[in-house]
Short mmCIF file of C-alpha atoms in Angstrom, two decimals:
data_model
loop_
_atom_site.label_atom_id
_atom_site.label_comp_id
_atom_site.label_asym_id
_atom_site.label_seq_id
_atom_site.Cartn_x
_atom_site.Cartn_y
_atom_site.Cartn_z
CA UNK A 1121 -44.19 -1.85 -15.58
CA UNK A 1122 -41.22 -4.15 -15.90
CA UNK A 1123 -38.21 -3.11 -13.79
CA UNK A 1124 -35.45 -2.26 -16.27
CA UNK A 1125 -32.02 -3.08 -14.96
CA UNK A 1126 -28.81 -1.75 -16.48
CA UNK A 1127 -25.28 -2.97 -16.05
CA UNK A 1128 -23.05 -0.60 -18.14
CA UNK A 1129 -19.58 -1.60 -19.18
CA UNK A 1130 -17.14 -0.18 -21.68
CA UNK A 1131 -14.97 -3.23 -21.72
CA UNK A 1132 -16.68 -5.74 -23.95
CA UNK A 1133 -19.88 -7.47 -24.95
CA UNK A 1134 -20.99 -10.34 -27.27
CA UNK A 1135 -23.80 -11.26 -29.48
CA UNK A 1136 -24.68 -14.38 -31.47
CA UNK A 1137 -22.33 -13.43 -34.21
CA UNK A 1138 -19.85 -11.00 -32.83
CA UNK A 1139 -17.70 -9.99 -29.87
CA UNK A 1140 -17.02 -6.35 -29.20
CA UNK A 1141 -14.09 -5.27 -27.14
CA UNK A 1142 -13.36 -1.55 -26.16
CA UNK A 1143 -15.73 -0.41 -29.05
CA UNK A 1144 -14.05 -2.55 -31.69
CA UNK A 1145 -14.87 -5.85 -33.35
CA UNK A 1146 -12.58 -8.42 -31.62
CA UNK A 1147 -12.22 -10.69 -34.70
CA UNK A 1148 -11.67 -8.15 -37.32
CA UNK A 1149 -10.23 -5.08 -35.59
CA UNK A 1150 -8.13 -6.65 -32.68
CA UNK A 1151 -6.97 -10.03 -33.30
CA UNK A 1152 -3.61 -10.04 -34.87
CA UNK A 1153 -3.34 -6.25 -34.79
CA UNK A 1154 -3.02 -5.45 -30.98
CA UNK A 1155 -0.47 -7.01 -28.75
CA UNK A 1156 -1.32 -8.50 -25.33
CA UNK A 1157 0.59 -5.71 -23.68
CA UNK A 1158 -1.15 -3.02 -25.52
CA UNK A 1159 -4.49 -4.58 -24.77
CA UNK A 1160 -3.77 -4.82 -21.07
CA UNK A 1161 -2.76 -1.18 -20.96
CA UNK A 1162 -5.96 -0.17 -23.01
CA UNK A 1163 -8.20 -2.20 -20.77
CA UNK A 1164 -6.96 -0.54 -17.69
CA UNK A 1165 -6.87 3.03 -18.90
CA UNK A 1166 -9.66 3.00 -21.61
CA UNK A 1167 -6.99 4.46 -23.94
CA UNK A 1168 -4.37 3.20 -26.16
CA UNK A 1169 -0.77 3.60 -25.14
CA UNK A 1170 1.80 5.63 -27.01
CA UNK A 1171 4.64 3.61 -28.42
CA UNK A 1172 6.85 4.91 -25.45
CA UNK A 1173 4.31 4.03 -22.83
CA UNK A 1174 3.81 0.60 -24.35
CA UNK A 1175 7.57 -0.03 -24.47
CA UNK A 1176 7.84 0.92 -20.75
CA UNK A 1177 4.84 -1.08 -19.88
CA UNK A 1178 5.92 -4.27 -21.50
CA UNK A 1179 9.49 -3.83 -20.12
CA UNK A 1180 8.01 -3.71 -16.60
CA UNK A 1181 5.98 -6.81 -17.20
CA UNK A 1182 9.15 -8.59 -18.30
CA UNK A 1183 11.10 -7.37 -15.38
CA UNK A 1184 8.55 -8.71 -12.86
CA UNK A 1185 7.78 -12.06 -14.56
CA UNK A 1186 9.97 -14.20 -12.31
CA UNK A 1187 12.59 -13.86 -9.59
CA UNK A 1188 13.50 -17.56 -8.89
CA UNK A 1189 12.14 -19.62 -5.96
CA UNK A 1190 10.23 -16.78 -4.29
CA UNK A 1191 7.48 -17.70 -1.82
CA UNK A 1192 5.02 -17.01 -4.61
CA UNK A 1193 6.63 -19.63 -6.94
CA UNK A 1194 7.05 -22.20 -4.05
CA UNK A 1195 3.41 -21.79 -3.06
CA UNK A 1196 2.33 -22.27 -6.63
CA UNK A 1197 4.48 -25.45 -6.91
CA UNK A 1198 3.34 -26.78 -3.61
CA UNK A 1199 -0.37 -26.34 -4.30
CA UNK A 1200 0.10 -28.03 -7.69
CA UNK A 1201 1.76 -30.98 -6.04
CA UNK A 1202 -1.21 -31.29 -3.61
CA UNK A 1203 -3.91 -30.64 -6.37
CA UNK A 1204 -2.51 -31.46 -9.78
CA UNK A 1205 -5.80 -31.37 -11.26
CA UNK A 1206 -6.14 -27.63 -10.41
CA UNK A 1207 -3.64 -25.46 -12.45
CA UNK A 1208 -5.88 -22.54 -11.61
CA UNK A 1209 -5.54 -23.23 -7.88
CA UNK A 1210 -1.85 -23.39 -8.04
CA UNK A 1211 -1.54 -19.98 -10.04
CA UNK A 1212 -3.99 -18.47 -7.64
CA UNK A 1213 -1.90 -19.64 -4.65
CA UNK A 1214 1.12 -17.97 -6.09
CA UNK A 1215 -0.67 -14.78 -6.84
CA UNK A 1216 -2.04 -14.63 -3.28
CA UNK A 1217 1.43 -14.15 -1.92
CA UNK A 1218 1.83 -10.85 -3.76
CA UNK A 1219 2.02 -8.40 -0.87
CA UNK A 1220 4.25 -5.96 1.07
CA UNK A 1221 7.45 -8.05 0.64
CA UNK A 1222 6.98 -9.51 -2.90
CA UNK A 1223 5.22 -7.84 -5.77
CA UNK A 1224 3.17 -5.41 -3.70
CA UNK A 1225 6.22 -3.19 -3.61
CA UNK A 1226 5.39 -1.94 -7.08
CA UNK A 1227 2.19 -0.52 -6.04
CA UNK A 1228 3.53 0.73 -2.73
CA UNK A 1229 6.31 2.55 -4.44
CA UNK A 1230 4.24 4.11 -7.26
CA UNK A 1231 1.69 5.41 -4.85
CA UNK A 1232 4.43 6.69 -2.31
CA UNK A 1233 6.06 8.67 -5.11
CA UNK A 1234 2.82 10.03 -6.52
CA UNK A 1235 1.81 11.30 -3.17
CA UNK A 1236 5.01 13.36 -2.88
CA UNK A 1237 4.96 14.58 -6.47
CA UNK A 1238 1.35 15.70 -6.69
CA UNK A 1239 1.73 18.66 -4.22
CA UNK A 1240 4.76 19.92 -6.23
CA UNK A 1241 2.59 20.98 -9.14
CA UNK A 1242 4.53 21.57 -12.43
CA UNK A 1243 8.01 19.96 -12.12
CA UNK A 1244 8.88 20.05 -15.78
CA UNK A 1245 11.76 22.57 -15.09
CA UNK A 1246 13.14 20.63 -12.18
CA UNK A 1247 16.90 19.79 -12.35
CA UNK A 1248 18.60 16.95 -10.64
CA UNK A 1249 19.44 19.29 -7.60
CA UNK A 1250 15.73 20.08 -7.21
CA UNK A 1251 14.87 16.41 -7.14
CA UNK A 1252 17.65 15.73 -4.80
CA UNK A 1253 16.27 18.34 -2.33
CA UNK A 1254 12.87 16.78 -2.62
CA UNK A 1255 14.37 13.23 -2.18
CA UNK A 1256 16.40 14.28 0.95
CA UNK A 1257 13.32 15.71 2.54
CA UNK A 1258 11.35 12.62 1.62
CA UNK A 1259 13.94 10.20 3.18
CA UNK A 1260 14.41 12.42 6.32
CA UNK A 1261 10.53 12.51 6.95
CA UNK A 1262 10.30 8.77 6.54
CA UNK A 1263 13.17 8.26 8.99
CA UNK A 1264 11.66 10.57 11.56
CA UNK A 1265 8.33 8.79 11.21
CA UNK A 1266 10.12 5.43 11.71
CA UNK A 1267 8.79 4.29 8.25
CA UNK A 1268 10.63 2.83 5.24
CA UNK A 1269 10.82 4.24 1.86
CA UNK A 1270 9.15 1.50 -0.55
CA UNK A 1271 11.43 0.35 -3.23
CA UNK A 1272 14.62 1.07 -1.34
CA UNK A 1273 16.65 -2.11 -0.44
CA UNK A 1274 16.76 -5.66 -1.74
CA UNK A 1275 17.14 -9.04 0.18
CA UNK A 1276 19.37 -10.47 -2.59
CA UNK A 1277 20.72 -7.53 -4.83
CA UNK A 1278 22.69 -5.88 -1.94
CA UNK A 1279 25.05 -4.23 -4.48
CA UNK A 1280 22.42 -3.06 -6.87
CA UNK A 1281 19.34 -4.55 -8.68
CA UNK A 1282 20.50 -5.13 -12.24
CA UNK A 1283 16.96 -4.33 -13.56
CA UNK A 1284 16.94 -0.78 -12.25
CA UNK A 1285 19.47 1.04 -14.47
CA UNK A 1286 17.94 -0.65 -17.47
CA UNK A 1287 14.40 0.53 -16.67
CA UNK A 1288 15.79 4.11 -16.16
CA UNK A 1289 17.44 3.87 -19.55
CA UNK A 1290 14.31 2.44 -21.25
CA UNK A 1291 12.09 5.08 -19.73
CA UNK A 1292 14.51 7.90 -20.95
CA UNK A 1293 14.59 6.42 -24.55
CA UNK A 1294 10.90 6.02 -24.65
CA UNK A 1295 10.36 9.54 -23.44
CA UNK A 1296 8.45 8.28 -20.51
CA UNK A 1297 10.86 9.43 -17.75
CA UNK A 1298 8.75 11.56 -15.50
CA UNK A 1299 8.37 12.96 -12.06
CA UNK A 1300 7.84 9.63 -10.35
CA UNK A 1301 11.09 8.09 -11.80
CA UNK A 1302 13.00 11.42 -11.28
CA UNK A 1303 12.18 11.30 -7.61
CA UNK A 1304 12.88 7.71 -7.27
CA UNK A 1305 16.24 8.07 -8.94
CA UNK A 1306 17.11 11.10 -6.68
CA UNK A 1307 16.24 8.91 -3.60
CA UNK A 1308 18.74 6.47 -4.90
CA UNK A 1309 21.49 9.25 -5.15
CA UNK A 1310 20.74 10.88 -1.77
CA UNK A 1311 19.33 8.45 0.82
CA UNK A 1312 22.68 7.54 2.17
CA UNK A 1313 23.17 11.03 3.38
CA UNK A 1314 20.21 10.57 5.63
CA UNK A 1315 20.38 6.83 6.48
CA UNK A 1316 24.06 6.64 6.79
CA UNK A 1317 24.28 3.50 4.55
CA UNK A 1318 23.77 2.73 0.96
CA UNK A 1319 20.80 0.63 -0.25
CA UNK A 1320 19.90 -0.42 -3.79
CA UNK A 1321 16.74 0.83 -5.54
CA UNK A 1322 14.94 -2.39 -6.36
CA UNK A 1323 13.33 -3.56 -9.39
CA UNK A 1324 9.82 -3.67 -8.14
CA UNK A 1325 10.21 -0.07 -7.02
CA UNK A 1326 11.41 1.23 -10.32
CA UNK A 1327 8.58 -0.77 -11.94
CA UNK A 1328 6.08 1.24 -9.93
CA UNK A 1329 7.67 4.47 -10.62
CA UNK A 1330 7.70 3.70 -14.39
CA UNK A 1331 4.20 2.42 -14.40
CA UNK A 1332 3.08 5.74 -12.72
CA UNK A 1333 4.95 7.84 -15.20
CA UNK A 1334 3.54 5.67 -18.03
CA UNK A 1335 0.04 6.77 -17.00
CA UNK A 1336 -1.29 3.66 -15.44
CA UNK A 1337 -3.89 3.84 -12.56
CA UNK A 1338 -2.11 3.91 -9.18
CA UNK A 1339 -4.75 1.83 -7.61
CA UNK A 1340 -4.05 -1.02 -10.09
CA UNK A 1341 -0.31 -1.16 -10.04
CA UNK A 1342 -0.23 -4.29 -7.93
CA UNK A 1343 -2.49 -5.90 -10.53
CA UNK A 1344 0.09 -5.38 -13.31
CA UNK A 1345 2.78 -6.91 -11.03
CA UNK A 1346 0.47 -9.89 -10.65
CA UNK A 1347 -0.17 -9.93 -14.42
CA UNK A 1348 3.54 -10.20 -14.82
CA UNK A 1349 4.10 -12.92 -12.38
CA UNK A 1350 1.31 -15.05 -13.73
CA UNK A 1351 3.66 -15.78 -16.65
CA UNK A 1352 6.36 -16.73 -14.28
CA UNK A 1353 4.13 -19.08 -12.37
CA UNK A 1354 2.97 -20.80 -15.49
CA UNK A 1355 6.66 -21.37 -16.15
CA UNK A 1356 7.21 -22.84 -12.73
CA UNK A 1357 4.36 -25.08 -13.10
CA UNK A 1358 5.54 -26.30 -16.52
CA UNK A 1359 8.80 -27.04 -14.89
CA UNK A 1360 7.15 -28.77 -11.95
CA UNK A 1361 5.34 -31.09 -14.33
CA UNK A 1362 8.64 -32.30 -15.84
CA UNK A 1363 11.00 -31.82 -13.13
CA UNK A 1364 9.17 -31.50 -9.72
CA UNK A 1365 10.81 -30.10 -6.60
CA UNK A 1366 7.65 -29.91 -4.43
CA UNK A 1367 7.83 -33.48 -3.25
CA UNK A 1368 11.31 -32.91 -1.96
CA UNK A 1369 10.29 -29.61 -0.19
CA UNK A 1370 7.34 -31.42 1.40
CA UNK A 1371 9.52 -34.36 2.54
CA UNK A 1372 12.34 -32.06 3.76
CA UNK A 1373 9.97 -30.07 6.01
CA UNK A 1374 7.78 -33.08 7.06
CA UNK A 1375 10.64 -35.41 8.08
CA UNK A 1376 12.48 -32.77 9.87
CA UNK A 1377 9.63 -31.22 11.73
CA UNK A 1378 10.31 -31.09 15.43
CA UNK A 1379 7.34 -31.27 17.90
CA UNK A 1380 7.46 -28.72 20.61
CA UNK A 1381 4.87 -29.27 23.43
CA UNK A 1382 2.81 -25.98 23.98
CA UNK A 1383 3.47 -24.14 27.15
CA UNK A 1384 0.48 -24.19 29.68
#
């Protein structure tokens, strides 16, 4: 008897004459009818987003697309300079830098908030004062444990990340403002009482809270940050092709390198 192997997938398949995606015919039912943002949400959740969820999701993608000469952008540009025949390598190099300091904060924040919210049960009747109490306890616990609250603080936007209030507003307008965003905003209001200083809620953090409230899988939140940054990296590579900076970065470091003999 022939061993029948099966590799099930609900994403897509293709035959000689058609391509099926998420149970629909790609050519006739999807192309020109489903936006890329909607498709990305649908692929990750196996359900179509509500208009509000889609608006928040796409706003998050836009908010994370680029943040200037971050290490991820520099890595992509330098890799392209070294291997201009490999655009995919340059993009991959930039994406590999998405970690605890850049981009990864989105997932870290979403999971951190969700872990606190879940044991609370039904929070639909919570007022700001209730969330403030949870936030104070959250920050106090983190301080006692010697850990940081993800999404709190920014290396550049010391006086406030301009993306954060806009994301809160969009989520409210889209009726996607849920417990994760409520707790995150409360942390912003109350943390100074515990820490003795005021730090901004950063854009990557509010993105994580918004994605969680929009129903995206917590374990994939970093993936959405990387999806967003891919667009930014493509922009950097397009600029690198026409107005390169990587040669100057290389020459600056190489010509100013100072050899220090190892200690024995």
